[in-house]
Coordinates of C-alpha atoms and ligand atoms in Angstrom, one line a residue:
Chain A
M1 CA -5.9 5.2 -0.1
R2 CA -2.2 4.4 0.1
C3 CA -0.5 1.5 1.8
L4 CA 1.0 2.5 5.2
L5 CA 4.2 0.5 4.4
C6 CA 4.9 0.8 0.7
D7 CA 2.9 3.9 -0.2
R8 CA 1.4 2.2 -3.2
V9 CA -2.2 3.1 -4.0
V10 CA -4.5 0.4 -2.6
E11 CA -7.8 -0.2 -4.3
K12 CA -10.5 -0.5 -1.7
I13 CA -13.0 -3.2 -2.6
E14 CA -16.4 -1.8 -1.7
T15 CA -18.5 -4.3 0.2
W16 CA -21.8 -4.0 1.9
T17 CA -20.3 -3.9 5.3
G18 CA -17.8 -1.3 4.1
L19 CA -20.7 0.9 3.0
F20 CA -22.3 0.9 6.5
S21 CA -19.3 0.9 8.7
R22 CA -17.1 3.9 9.4
R23 CA -14.6 4.4 6.6
Q24 CA -11.2 3.0 7.5
K25 CA -8.5 5.6 7.5
W26 CA -5.4 3.4 7.4
T27 CA -4.6 0.4 5.3
T28 CA -1.8 -2.0 4.4
C29 CA -1.7 -3.7 1.0
A30 CA -1.9 -7.5 0.6
S31 CA 1.6 -7.8 -0.7
C32 CA 3.1 -6.1 2.3
M33 CA 0.9 -8.1 4.7
A34 CA 2.0 -11.4 3.0
K35 CA 5.6 -10.7 3.9
F36 CA 4.9 -11.2 7.6
E37 CA 5.1 -14.8 8.8
R38 CA 3.1 -16.4 11.5
V39 CA 4.6 -18.5 14.3
S40 CA 3.9 -22.2 13.5
E41 CA 5.1 -23.6 16.8
Q42 CA 5.4 -21.9 20.1
A43 CA 9.1 -21.7 21.1
Y44 CA 8.9 -20.3 24.6
E45 CA 7.3 -21.9 27.6
G46 CA 4.4 -20.0 29.0
I47 CA 4.6 -17.3 26.3
R48 CA 2.1 -17.0 23.5
T49 CA 3.8 -15.5 20.4
I50 CA 2.2 -14.5 17.1
Y51 CA 4.7 -13.5 14.4
V52 CA 8.2 -14.6 13.5
Y53 CA 11.0 -12.0 13.5
N54 CA 11.7 -12.1 9.7
E55 CA 13.0 -9.4 7.5
A56 CA 9.6 -7.7 7.0
M57 CA 9.0 -7.7 10.8
R58 CA 12.4 -6.4 11.6
D59 CA 11.8 -3.5 9.1
W60 CA 8.4 -2.8 10.6
L61 CA 9.7 -2.8 14.1
H62 CA 12.6 -0.6 13.2
R63 CA 10.4 1.9 11.5
L64 CA 8.1 2.0 14.5
K65 CA 10.8 2.2 17.2
F66 CA 13.7 4.0 15.7
S67 CA 12.3 6.0 12.7
Q68 CA 9.5 6.9 15.2
D69 CA 6.8 6.5 12.5
A70 CA 4.0 6.0 15.1
I71 CA 1.3 5.6 12.5
I72 CA 2.5 2.2 11.3
A73 CA 1.3 0.8 14.6
H74 CA -2.0 0.6 12.6
V75 CA -0.7 -2.2 10.4
F76 CA -1.5 -4.7 13.1
A77 CA -4.4 -2.8 14.8
D78 CA -7.1 -5.3 13.8
E79 CA -4.9 -8.3 14.6
I80 CA -4.1 -7.0 18.1
K81 CA -7.7 -6.0 18.8
K82 CA -8.8 -9.5 18.0
L83 CA -5.9 -11.1 20.0
C84 CA -6.7 -9.1 23.1
S85 CA -10.4 -9.7 22.9
H86 CA -9.7 -13.4 23.5
Y87 CA -8.8 -12.5 27.1
K88 CA -12.2 -11.6 28.4
K89 CA -12.3 -9.4 31.5
A90 CA -8.5 -9.5 31.7
V91 CA -6.4 -6.4 32.4
I92 CA -3.8 -5.8 29.7
V93 CA -0.4 -4.9 31.2
P94 CA 2.2 -3.7 28.8
I95 CA 5.9 -4.0 29.5
P96 CA 6.9 -0.3 30.3
M97 CA 9.6 1.8 28.8
H98 CA 11.8 3.9 31.0
P99 CA 10.4 7.4 31.2
A100 CA 13.7 9.0 30.0
K101 CA 13.7 6.7 27.0
K102 CA 10.1 7.3 26.3
R103 CA 10.7 11.1 26.2
A104 CA 13.6 10.6 23.9
R105 CA 11.6 8.4 21.5
T106 CA 8.5 10.6 22.0
F107 CA 6.3 7.6 22.5
A108 CA 6.3 4.1 23.9
H109 CA 5.7 1.9 20.9
M110 CA 4.0 -0.8 23.0
D111 CA 1.4 1.7 24.2
V112 CA 0.9 3.1 20.7
L113 CA 0.3 -0.4 19.3
L114 CA -2.4 -1.0 21.9
E115 CA -3.9 2.4 21.4
A116 CA -4.0 1.9 17.6
A117 CA -6.0 -1.3 18.2
G118 CA -8.3 0.5 20.6
V119 CA -7.3 -1.9 23.4
R120 CA -7.4 -0.5 27.0
Y121 CA -4.4 -1.2 29.1
T122 CA -3.1 -0.5 32.6
H123 CA 0.5 0.0 33.6
L124 CA 1.3 -1.9 36.8
L125 CA 5.1 -1.8 36.4
E126 CA 7.9 0.8 36.1
K127 CA 11.1 0.3 34.3
T128 CA 14.1 1.0 36.7
T129 CA 16.9 1.0 34.2
T130 CA 17.5 2.6 30.8
D131 CA 19.9 -0.2 29.7
T132 CA 18.5 -2.3 26.9
Q133 CA 18.6 -6.1 27.2
S134 CA 20.1 -6.5 23.8
Q135 CA 23.3 -4.7 24.8
K136 CA 24.1 -7.2 27.5
S137 CA 25.6 -10.6 27.3
R138 CA 23.5 -13.6 28.1
V139 CA 25.1 -14.0 31.6
E140 CA 24.6 -10.4 32.4
R141 CA 21.0 -10.6 31.3
E142 CA 20.2 -13.6 33.5
N143 CA 21.9 -12.1 36.5
S144 CA 20.8 -8.5 36.2
A145 CA 19.0 -7.2 39.3
T146 CA 15.3 -6.6 39.0
L147 CA 14.4 -4.5 35.9
F148 CA 11.0 -3.4 37.1
T149 CA 9.2 -2.2 40.2
R150 CA 5.6 -2.4 41.0
N151 CA 3.8 1.0 40.8
A152 CA 1.0 2.3 43.1
I153 CA -2.0 1.1 41.2
Q154 CA -3.9 -1.4 43.2
L155 CA -6.0 -4.3 41.8
R156 CA -7.6 -7.4 43.4
K157 CA -4.9 -10.1 43.5
D158 CA -7.1 -12.6 41.6
T159 CA -7.4 -10.2 38.6
H160 CA -6.6 -11.9 35.4
L161 CA -3.5 -10.2 34.0
V162 CA -2.1 -10.4 30.5
L163 CA 1.5 -9.2 30.2
V164 CA 2.2 -7.9 26.7
D165 CA 5.4 -7.0 24.9
D166 CA 6.5 -6.5 21.4
I167 CA 9.3 -9.0 21.0
V168 CA 10.8 -11.9 23.0
T169 CA 14.4 -13.0 22.5
T170 CA 15.8 -14.8 25.6
G171 CA 12.7 -14.2 27.7
T172 CA 14.5 -12.5 30.5
T173 CA 12.5 -9.3 30.4
I174 CA 9.2 -11.1 30.6
R175 CA 10.5 -13.4 33.4
H176 CA 11.5 -10.4 35.4
A177 CA 8.1 -8.6 34.9
H178 CA 6.2 -11.8 35.7
E179 CA 8.3 -12.3 38.8
V180 CA 7.5 -8.8 40.1
L181 CA 3.7 -9.3 39.6
K182 CA 3.8 -12.8 41.2
R183 CA 5.7 -11.5 44.2
D184 CA 3.0 -8.9 44.6
G185 CA 0.5 -11.7 45.0
F186 CA -1.2 -11.9 41.6
T187 CA -2.3 -15.4 40.9
H188 CA -3.5 -15.4 37.3
I189 CA -0.9 -14.1 34.8
E190 CA -0.7 -14.9 31.2
V191 CA 1.9 -13.7 28.7
L192 CA 1.3 -12.5 25.1
V193 CA 4.2 -11.3 23.0
F194 CA 3.7 -10.2 19.4
I195 CA 7.0 -11.3 17.9
S196 CA 9.1 -14.3 18.5
A197 CA 12.8 -14.0 17.8
R198 CA 13.2 -17.8 17.8
K199 CA 12.2 -19.6 14.6
Chain B
M1 CA 35.3 34.5 12.2
N2 CA 37.3 31.7 13.8
D3 CA 38.1 28.5 12.0
E4 CA 35.3 26.5 13.7
L5 CA 32.7 29.1 12.8
A6 CA 34.1 29.2 9.2
R7 CA 33.7 25.5 8.9
L8 CA 30.1 25.7 10.2
Q9 CA 29.5 28.5 7.6
Q10 CA 30.9 26.3 4.9
F11 CA 28.6 23.5 5.8
L12 CA 25.4 25.3 6.7
S13 CA 25.3 28.0 3.9
G14 CA 22.1 27.3 2.0
R15 CA 21.2 24.4 4.1
I16 CA 18.4 23.8 6.5
W17 CA 19.4 21.2 9.1
P18 CA 17.7 19.5 12.1
A19 CA 18.9 21.0 15.3
G20 CA 20.9 18.5 17.3
K21 CA 22.0 16.6 14.2
L22 CA 24.6 19.0 13.0
P23 CA 28.1 17.4 12.6
F24 CA 29.5 20.1 14.9
D25 CA 30.2 20.7 18.6
E26 CA 27.5 22.2 20.7
S27 CA 29.9 25.0 21.7
V28 CA 30.4 26.1 18.1
I29 CA 26.7 26.1 17.5
A30 CA 26.1 28.2 20.7
K31 CA 28.8 30.7 19.6
A32 CA 27.2 31.0 16.1
K33 CA 23.8 31.6 17.7
E34 CA 25.2 34.2 20.1
R35 CA 26.7 36.1 17.1
Q36 CA 23.4 35.7 15.2
L37 CA 24.9 33.7 12.4
I38 CA 22.3 31.0 12.7
D39 CA 18.7 30.9 13.7
D40 CA 16.1 28.2 14.5
V41 CA 12.9 27.6 12.7
Q42 CA 10.0 25.3 13.6
A43 CA 10.2 22.1 11.6
I44 CA 6.5 21.8 11.2
E45 CA 4.8 25.2 10.8
F46 CA 1.1 25.8 10.9
L47 CA -0.1 27.9 8.0
K48 CA -3.7 28.9 8.5
G49 CA -4.0 26.0 10.9
K50 CA -2.7 23.5 8.3
P51 CA 0.6 21.7 9.1
S52 CA 3.5 22.3 6.6
C53 CA 6.9 20.7 6.8
R54 CA 9.6 23.2 6.5
R55 CA 11.9 20.7 5.0
C56 CA 9.8 19.1 2.3
R57 CA 6.8 21.4 2.1
C58 CA 4.6 18.4 1.4
A59 CA 1.1 19.7 0.7
S60 CA -0.8 16.4 1.2
F61 CA -2.8 16.4 4.4
D62 CA -2.3 12.6 4.9
T63 CA 1.4 13.2 5.3
Y64 CA 1.0 14.8 8.7
I65 CA 0.4 12.5 11.6
R66 CA -0.9 13.7 15.0
Y67 CA 0.4 11.7 18.0
Y68 CA 0.6 12.1 21.7
C69 CA 4.2 13.3 22.3
A70 CA 5.8 12.1 25.5
K71 CA 8.5 14.7 25.2
C72 CA 6.0 17.6 25.2
D73 CA 3.1 15.9 27.0
K74 CA 0.7 17.0 24.4
I75 CA -0.4 16.3 20.8
C76 CA 2.4 16.9 18.3
V77 CA 2.5 16.4 14.5
Y78 CA 5.2 14.8 12.4
C79 CA 5.8 14.6 8.6
R80 CA 5.9 11.2 6.9
N81 CA 6.9 12.5 3.5
C82 CA 10.5 13.1 4.4
I83 CA 10.8 10.7 7.3
Q84 CA 13.7 8.7 5.7
M85 CA 15.9 11.7 6.4
G86 CA 15.1 11.5 10.1
R87 CA 11.7 12.3 11.5
L88 CA 10.7 15.9 11.9
A89 CA 7.9 16.8 14.4
S90 CA 6.3 20.1 15.3
C91 CA 8.4 20.1 18.5
D92 CA 11.7 19.9 16.5
T93 CA 13.6 22.8 15.1
L94 CA 15.7 23.3 12.0
V95 CA 18.8 25.4 11.9
R96 CA 19.6 27.9 9.1
W97 CA 22.7 30.0 8.4
I98 CA 21.7 33.7 8.3
G99 CA 25.2 35.2 8.3
A100 CA 27.1 35.9 5.1
T101 CA 27.2 32.8 3.0
A102 CA 30.3 30.9 2.1
T103 CA 31.9 31.5 -1.3
T104 CA 34.9 30.2 -3.2
D105 CA 37.2 32.1 -5.5
V106 CA 38.0 29.1 -7.7
K107 CA 37.6 30.0 -11.3
P108 CA 36.9 26.7 -12.9
K109 CA 38.4 25.7 -16.3
L110 CA 36.4 23.3 -18.3
Q111 CA 38.5 20.3 -19.3
W112 CA 36.7 18.8 -22.1
Q113 CA 37.7 18.1 -25.7
G114 CA 34.7 16.3 -27.1
Q115 CA 33.0 17.1 -30.4
F116 CA 29.6 18.6 -30.6
T117 CA 27.1 17.7 -33.3
A118 CA 25.6 20.8 -35.0
A119 CA 22.4 20.4 -32.8
Q120 CA 24.4 20.1 -29.6
A121 CA 26.5 23.1 -30.4
R122 CA 23.4 25.2 -31.1
V123 CA 21.7 24.1 -27.8
S124 CA 24.9 24.7 -25.8
Q125 CA 25.0 28.2 -27.1
E126 CA 21.3 28.8 -26.4
L127 CA 21.9 27.7 -22.8
I128 CA 24.8 30.0 -22.5
D129 CA 22.7 32.9 -23.7
S130 CA 20.0 32.1 -21.1
V131 CA 22.6 31.9 -18.3
R132 CA 24.0 35.3 -19.3
A133 CA 20.5 36.7 -19.4
K134 CA 19.7 34.9 -16.1
R135 CA 16.5 33.4 -17.4
S136 CA 15.0 29.9 -17.0
H137 CA 15.3 27.6 -20.0
L138 CA 13.7 24.5 -21.3
V139 CA 15.8 21.8 -23.2
H140 CA 13.6 19.3 -25.0
A141 CA 15.9 16.3 -25.6
V142 CA 15.1 12.7 -26.5
C143 CA 16.8 10.0 -24.5
G144 CA 20.5 9.5 -25.2
A145 CA 20.7 12.9 -26.9
G146 CA 24.1 13.7 -25.2
K147 CA 22.5 16.2 -22.9
T148 CA 25.1 16.1 -20.2
E149 CA 27.8 17.6 -22.4
I150 CA 25.4 20.4 -23.5
L151 CA 25.4 21.6 -19.9
F152 CA 29.2 21.9 -19.6
A153 CA 29.8 25.4 -21.0
A154 CA 26.7 26.8 -19.3
I155 CA 27.9 25.5 -15.9
E156 CA 31.4 26.8 -16.5
I157 CA 30.0 30.3 -17.0
A158 CA 27.7 30.1 -14.0
L159 CA 30.5 29.0 -11.8
S160 CA 32.8 31.7 -13.1
M161 CA 30.2 34.3 -12.0
N162 CA 30.5 32.8 -8.5
W163 CA 27.0 31.3 -8.8
R164 CA 26.1 28.3 -6.8
V165 CA 25.2 25.5 -9.1
C166 CA 23.0 22.4 -8.6
V167 CA 22.2 19.5 -11.0
A168 CA 19.1 17.7 -9.7
T169 CA 17.6 14.4 -10.8
P170 CA 15.0 12.2 -9.2
R171 CA 17.3 9.1 -9.1
T172 CA 20.3 8.1 -7.1
D173 CA 21.7 6.0 -10.0
V174 CA 21.7 9.1 -12.2
V175 CA 23.5 11.1 -9.5
L176 CA 26.1 8.3 -9.3
E177 CA 26.6 8.4 -13.0
L178 CA 26.7 12.2 -13.4
A179 CA 28.8 13.4 -10.5
P180 CA 32.1 11.7 -11.6
R181 CA 31.6 13.0 -15.1
F182 CA 31.3 16.6 -13.9
Q183 CA 34.2 16.1 -11.6
Q184 CA 36.3 14.9 -14.5
V185 CA 35.6 18.0 -16.6
F186 CA 35.8 20.4 -13.7
P187 CA 38.9 19.2 -11.9
D188 CA 39.4 22.5 -10.0
V189 CA 36.1 22.4 -8.1
T190 CA 34.9 19.8 -5.7
V191 CA 31.7 18.3 -7.0
Q192 CA 29.5 17.1 -4.2
A193 CA 27.3 14.2 -4.9
L194 CA 24.3 14.1 -2.5
Y195 CA 22.0 11.0 -2.3
G196 CA 20.6 8.9 0.5
G197 CA 23.5 7.2 2.3
A198 CA 26.2 9.4 0.8
P199 CA 29.0 10.3 3.1
L200 CA 28.5 13.8 4.6
A201 CA 31.1 16.3 3.5
T202 CA 31.2 19.4 5.6
S203 CA 33.1 21.6 3.2
Y204 CA 31.5 24.2 0.9
S205 CA 31.0 23.3 -2.7
P206 CA 29.7 25.6 -5.4
F207 CA 28.7 22.6 -7.5
I208 CA 26.2 20.0 -6.1
V209 CA 24.7 17.0 -7.8
A210 CA 21.7 15.8 -5.8
T211 CA 18.6 13.7 -5.7
T212 CA 15.2 15.3 -5.2
H213 CA 15.2 14.3 -1.6
Q214 CA 18.6 15.7 -0.8
L215 CA 17.5 19.0 -2.4
F216 CA 15.0 19.3 0.5
R217 CA 17.9 19.9 2.8
F218 CA 18.6 23.2 1.1
E219 CA 16.7 26.5 1.2
D220 CA 17.4 29.7 -0.8
A221 CA 20.7 28.2 -1.8
F222 CA 21.3 28.0 -5.6
D223 CA 21.6 30.6 -8.3
I224 CA 20.9 28.0 -10.9
I225 CA 19.4 24.5 -10.8
F226 CA 19.7 22.2 -13.8
V227 CA 16.9 19.7 -13.5
D228 CA 17.7 16.5 -15.5
E229 CA 14.6 14.5 -15.9
A230 CA 15.0 13.5 -19.5
D231 CA 15.1 9.9 -18.3
A232 CA 12.4 10.3 -15.8
F233 CA 9.3 8.2 -15.8
P234 CA 6.4 8.6 -16.0
Y235 CA 6.6 11.5 -18.4
T236 CA 5.3 14.2 -16.0
F237 CA 7.1 16.9 -14.1
D238 CA 7.6 15.4 -10.7
V239 CA 5.6 17.5 -8.2
A240 CA 8.0 16.7 -5.3
L241 CA 10.9 17.7 -7.5
Q242 CA 9.2 20.9 -8.5
Q243 CA 8.7 21.8 -4.9
A244 CA 12.2 21.0 -4.0
V245 CA 13.6 23.1 -6.8
V246 CA 11.6 26.1 -5.9
K247 CA 12.6 25.8 -2.3
A248 CA 16.3 25.2 -2.9
R249 CA 16.6 28.0 -5.5
K250 CA 17.3 31.6 -4.5
Q251 CA 14.6 34.1 -5.0
D252 CA 16.2 35.4 -8.1
G253 CA 17.6 32.0 -9.2
V254 CA 16.8 30.2 -12.4
T255 CA 15.9 26.7 -13.5
M256 CA 17.3 25.0 -16.6
L257 CA 15.0 22.0 -17.3
V258 CA 16.1 19.1 -19.4
T259 CA 13.3 16.8 -20.2
A260 CA 12.2 14.3 -22.9
T261 CA 8.5 15.2 -22.7
P262 CA 7.6 18.8 -21.8
S263 CA 3.9 19.5 -21.6
I264 CA 2.4 21.6 -24.5
N265 CA 1.9 24.4 -22.0
M266 CA 5.5 24.4 -20.8
Q267 CA 6.8 24.4 -24.4
A268 CA 4.6 27.3 -25.4
Q269 CA 5.6 29.3 -22.3
F270 CA 9.4 28.9 -22.9
Q271 CA 9.1 29.3 -26.7
K272 CA 7.6 32.8 -26.1
T273 CA 10.8 34.0 -24.4
G274 CA 13.1 32.2 -26.7
A275 CA 14.5 30.1 -23.9
Y276 CA 13.6 26.8 -25.5
S277 CA 15.9 24.3 -27.2
F278 CA 15.1 21.1 -29.0
I279 CA 17.4 18.2 -29.8
P280 CA 15.6 15.5 -31.8
R281 CA 18.4 13.0 -32.3
R282 CA 21.0 11.2 -30.5
F283 CA 24.3 12.9 -30.1
H284 CA 26.1 10.6 -32.5
G285 CA 23.5 11.5 -35.1
A286 CA 22.4 7.9 -35.5
D287 CA 18.7 6.9 -35.3
L288 CA 17.2 5.6 -32.1
P289 CA 17.1 1.8 -32.3
V290 CA 13.6 0.6 -33.4
P291 CA 12.1 -2.2 -31.4
R292 CA 11.2 -5.4 -33.2
F293 CA 8.3 -7.6 -32.1
A294 CA 8.7 -11.4 -31.6
S295 CA 5.9 -13.6 -30.5
L296 CA 6.4 -15.7 -27.4
W297 CA 3.2 -17.4 -26.6
F298 CA 2.4 -18.5 -23.1
Y299 CA 5.9 -17.5 -21.9
D300 CA 4.6 -17.2 -18.3
K301 CA 3.3 -20.7 -18.3
Q302 CA 6.6 -22.0 -19.8
L303 CA 8.6 -20.1 -17.2
Q304 CA 6.4 -21.3 -14.4
M305 CA 7.0 -24.9 -15.6
N306 CA 10.7 -24.2 -15.4
R307 CA 11.2 -24.2 -19.1
L308 CA 13.3 -21.5 -20.7
P309 CA 11.6 -20.6 -24.0
K310 CA 14.0 -21.4 -27.0
K311 CA 13.7 -17.9 -28.5
I312 CA 15.0 -16.3 -25.3
A313 CA 17.8 -18.9 -24.9
R314 CA 18.9 -18.2 -28.5
W315 CA 18.8 -14.5 -28.0
I316 CA 20.9 -14.7 -24.9
K317 CA 23.4 -17.0 -26.6
N318 CA 23.7 -14.6 -29.4
C319 CA 24.5 -11.8 -27.0
E320 CA 27.0 -13.9 -25.1
D321 CA 28.7 -15.1 -28.3
K322 CA 29.3 -11.5 -29.4
G323 CA 30.3 -10.5 -25.8
Q324 CA 27.5 -7.9 -25.6
P325 CA 26.0 -7.2 -22.2
Y326 CA 22.2 -7.7 -22.0
L327 CA 19.2 -6.7 -20.0
L328 CA 16.1 -8.9 -19.8
F329 CA 13.0 -7.0 -18.5
F330 CA 10.3 -8.9 -16.7
P331 CA 6.7 -7.6 -16.1
T332 CA 6.6 -8.6 -12.4
I333 CA 9.1 -9.3 -9.6
A334 CA 7.2 -12.5 -8.9
L335 CA 7.7 -13.9 -12.4
M336 CA 11.3 -12.8 -12.4
K337 CA 12.1 -14.5 -9.1
Q338 CA 10.3 -17.6 -10.1
A339 CA 12.3 -17.9 -13.4
A340 CA 15.6 -16.6 -12.0
H341 CA 17.1 -20.1 -11.6
L342 CA 16.7 -20.7 -15.3
F343 CA 19.3 -18.0 -16.0
S344 CA 23.0 -17.8 -15.3
V345 CA 22.9 -14.1 -14.5
P346 CA 21.7 -12.2 -11.4
A347 CA 18.3 -10.6 -11.0
V348 CA 17.8 -7.0 -9.7
Y349 CA 14.6 -5.4 -8.4
A350 CA 13.5 -2.2 -6.8
E351 CA 14.0 -3.2 -3.1
D352 CA 17.3 -5.0 -3.9
A353 CA 20.0 -3.9 -1.5
E354 CA 22.7 -4.9 -3.9
R355 CA 21.2 -3.1 -6.9
K356 CA 24.0 -0.6 -7.2
E357 CA 26.7 -3.4 -7.2
K358 CA 24.8 -5.6 -9.7
V359 CA 24.5 -2.8 -12.2
L360 CA 28.1 -1.9 -11.7
A361 CA 29.1 -5.6 -12.2
L362 CA 27.3 -5.5 -15.6
R363 CA 28.9 -2.3 -16.6
N364 CA 32.3 -3.7 -15.7
G365 CA 31.7 -6.9 -17.6
E366 CA 31.8 -9.1 -14.5
V367 CA 28.4 -10.5 -15.4
A368 CA 27.1 -11.2 -18.9
G369 CA 23.6 -9.7 -18.2
L370 CA 20.9 -8.9 -15.7
L371 CA 17.3 -9.8 -15.2
T372 CA 15.3 -6.8 -14.1
T373 CA 11.9 -5.2 -13.6
T374 CA 11.0 -1.8 -14.9
I375 CA 13.2 0.0 -12.3
L376 CA 16.2 -0.1 -14.6
E377 CA 14.5 1.6 -17.5
R378 CA 15.7 5.1 -16.7
G379 CA 19.1 6.8 -16.6
I380 CA 21.3 3.8 -17.0
T381 CA 24.0 3.9 -19.6
I382 CA 25.7 0.6 -20.3
P383 CA 27.8 0.6 -23.4
R384 CA 26.8 -1.9 -26.1
V385 CA 23.9 -3.2 -24.1
Q386 CA 21.2 -5.3 -25.8
V387 CA 17.7 -5.4 -24.5
A388 CA 14.8 -7.9 -24.5
V389 CA 11.4 -7.3 -22.9
I390 CA 9.6 -10.4 -21.8
G391 CA 5.8 -10.1 -21.9
A392 CA 5.8 -6.7 -23.6
E393 CA 2.0 -6.9 -23.7
S394 CA 1.8 -6.6 -19.9
A395 CA 0.0 -3.5 -18.6
I396 CA 3.1 -2.3 -16.8
F397 CA 4.8 -1.8 -20.2
T398 CA 3.1 1.4 -21.3
A399 CA 4.2 3.2 -24.5
S400 CA 6.4 5.6 -22.5
A401 CA 8.0 2.8 -20.4
L402 CA 8.8 0.9 -23.6
I403 CA 10.3 4.0 -25.2
Q404 CA 12.5 4.5 -22.2
I405 CA 13.5 0.9 -22.2
S406 CA 14.4 1.1 -25.9
G407 CA 16.4 4.2 -25.1
R408 CA 18.9 2.0 -23.1
V409 CA 20.2 0.5 -26.4
G410 CA 22.9 2.0 -28.6
R411 CA 24.1 4.8 -26.4
A412 CA 27.8 4.4 -27.1
Q413 CA 29.3 6.6 -29.8
H414 CA 31.4 3.8 -31.4
E415 CA 28.5 1.3 -31.4
P416 CA 25.3 3.3 -31.7
T417 CA 23.1 0.4 -32.7
G418 CA 21.8 -2.7 -30.9
D419 CA 19.0 -5.1 -30.6
I420 CA 15.8 -4.2 -28.8
V421 CA 13.2 -6.9 -28.9
F422 CA 9.7 -7.1 -27.4
F423 CA 8.8 -10.7 -26.7
H424 CA 5.1 -10.8 -26.4
H425 CA 1.9 -12.8 -26.1
G426 CA 0.0 -10.5 -28.5
V427 CA 0.8 -7.0 -29.7
T428 CA -0.8 -4.2 -27.7
R429 CA -1.7 -0.6 -28.7
E430 CA 1.1 0.6 -26.3
M431 CA 3.7 -1.4 -28.1
D432 CA 2.6 0.0 -31.5
A433 CA 2.5 3.5 -30.0
A434 CA 6.1 3.1 -28.7
K435 CA 7.4 2.0 -32.1
R436 CA 5.5 4.7 -33.9
E437 CA 6.9 7.4 -31.6
I438 CA 10.5 6.2 -32.1
L439 CA 10.1 6.2 -35.8
R440 CA 8.6 9.7 -35.6
L441 CA 11.6 11.0 -33.6
N442 CA 14.0 9.4 -36.1
A443 CA 12.1 11.1 -39.0
E444 CA 12.3 14.6 -37.4
V445 CA 14.7 16.7 -39.3
N446 CA 17.5 18.1 -37.2
Ligands
ZN1 ZN1 2.2 -2.2 0.8
ZN2 ZN1 8.7 16.7 5.5
ZN3 ZN1 6.5 17.0 20.9

């Protein structure tokens, strides 16, 4: 088997559990995994982040989003599966991508990440603009009109929601999404973001 | 044909290019399509149900990834093998030029006054004979055998017959080294160097120097492809390169393969037709430098304890005193990075973004030496360079790797000797085999 990221041949260590469980199809070598760095201290209020945006992470995200190498979503499949299993009975709500952008990129990377991990999710929001947050100045970002609208899917308002996104920089995107859900009456919303842009 | 279409013809002749990524206006492309000068082909074809990438023809099943495509609202397949050139999926198309191909009427004159050794002159003539007979040819040359010059006359004849010529090599560094040399001796033609990140020229060139990967962007394009893998490693004919060559070559095109280690099969096959040449020695007639072994016990522990072993320090000082550039090979990136601060010269490794600049700095004498891993073993010519291998007993230093590393030394005509030392924590069979092979090559009668 070859490493998803560096293509080097990875020796699979046969273990008893390995013999009985379904053969894993995708793998990442230890030296590639070691280049990712975990968040040591949470830098955003009310947002749980997992990894730091270092060089390896920037590379991985670039390959997933811009090189459209969908399969490398599997690098973090186990990790994301474990993370999401902490939220028992919660509904996972990904930050959506604008439909036009999704067609251009041929997939929404956030959805693909969750699917690779085998995590069920429900879209409750719709993106209203194709502008990306990173193209705007800070002031523009803070003042931009609402980025999302609530879609037609109805849930009980006391449902435990977990908003998930790939990366947080200023937190504006998340704040907007959170706002829309709160205004709709949801009372129990948590936020999980995979990558923190702040050290 | 109007000017714009002519420019498209110049660029697209022999190429196979992703639709929508052509460096031309949509209107020009539409006009070409209307006049049936170009056509579209599916980027990923399904041959007997198996996906096959039209660009790289990768045969490995694991290369092809199925995903739910939001553009098509169904399952599509993309190729991972050539993804660094921009992803191709089953819903993408590639554009080919199907009109008359571009030509040039430049009759190139070879501008080269160098002297051949007897062996070089013989091989050069044998190559010319094969070009004239339009048959494939195998040149068996040891590293540093002056193989580039041998190609000159054969290329001149091919170009003068209006053939489209390609020199292909697996490595970008070798393209960067070869292209200017060819341009220098063929000043009347534009030699195009193609490698990842190279600026895209849209004009037609009858003479292209390309990496394996860039060759995938061609189909049915070349009358003759010279494959230079005498410096390739490991010593096997690269499968990807082989596929790329077959695809980029015209149906009736020929391949001239220059290699240091042809397989027995290949040798026998070419010897039968007489299209086989062998150059046992270096072009200056001098012997290949023979490595010497020097014990360096527990070098890794010493380096880890931030101590530079005296033998290494002395070796470096000796190089610097004589003003000779040097290369220090490390068995692992980890050890090299850990020890880098003990040295006054930069370290270079495979994923190094400044790799090109650092090698150039050494060649230009801006730095005294370089620390490196095995990436630098192939295709690099630095005049007067001296080489030391640290931890030559490590598994990564196989006999063939050590032969290639030794081949870096003594490549300049005016200074054909140099020091190649294997610092080791115990002599291995691979080290012995490398030394034996070099002695054997030196003993071969020309
Ligand atoms: Zn890896
Ligand atoms: Zn491909
Ligand atoms: Zn599609």
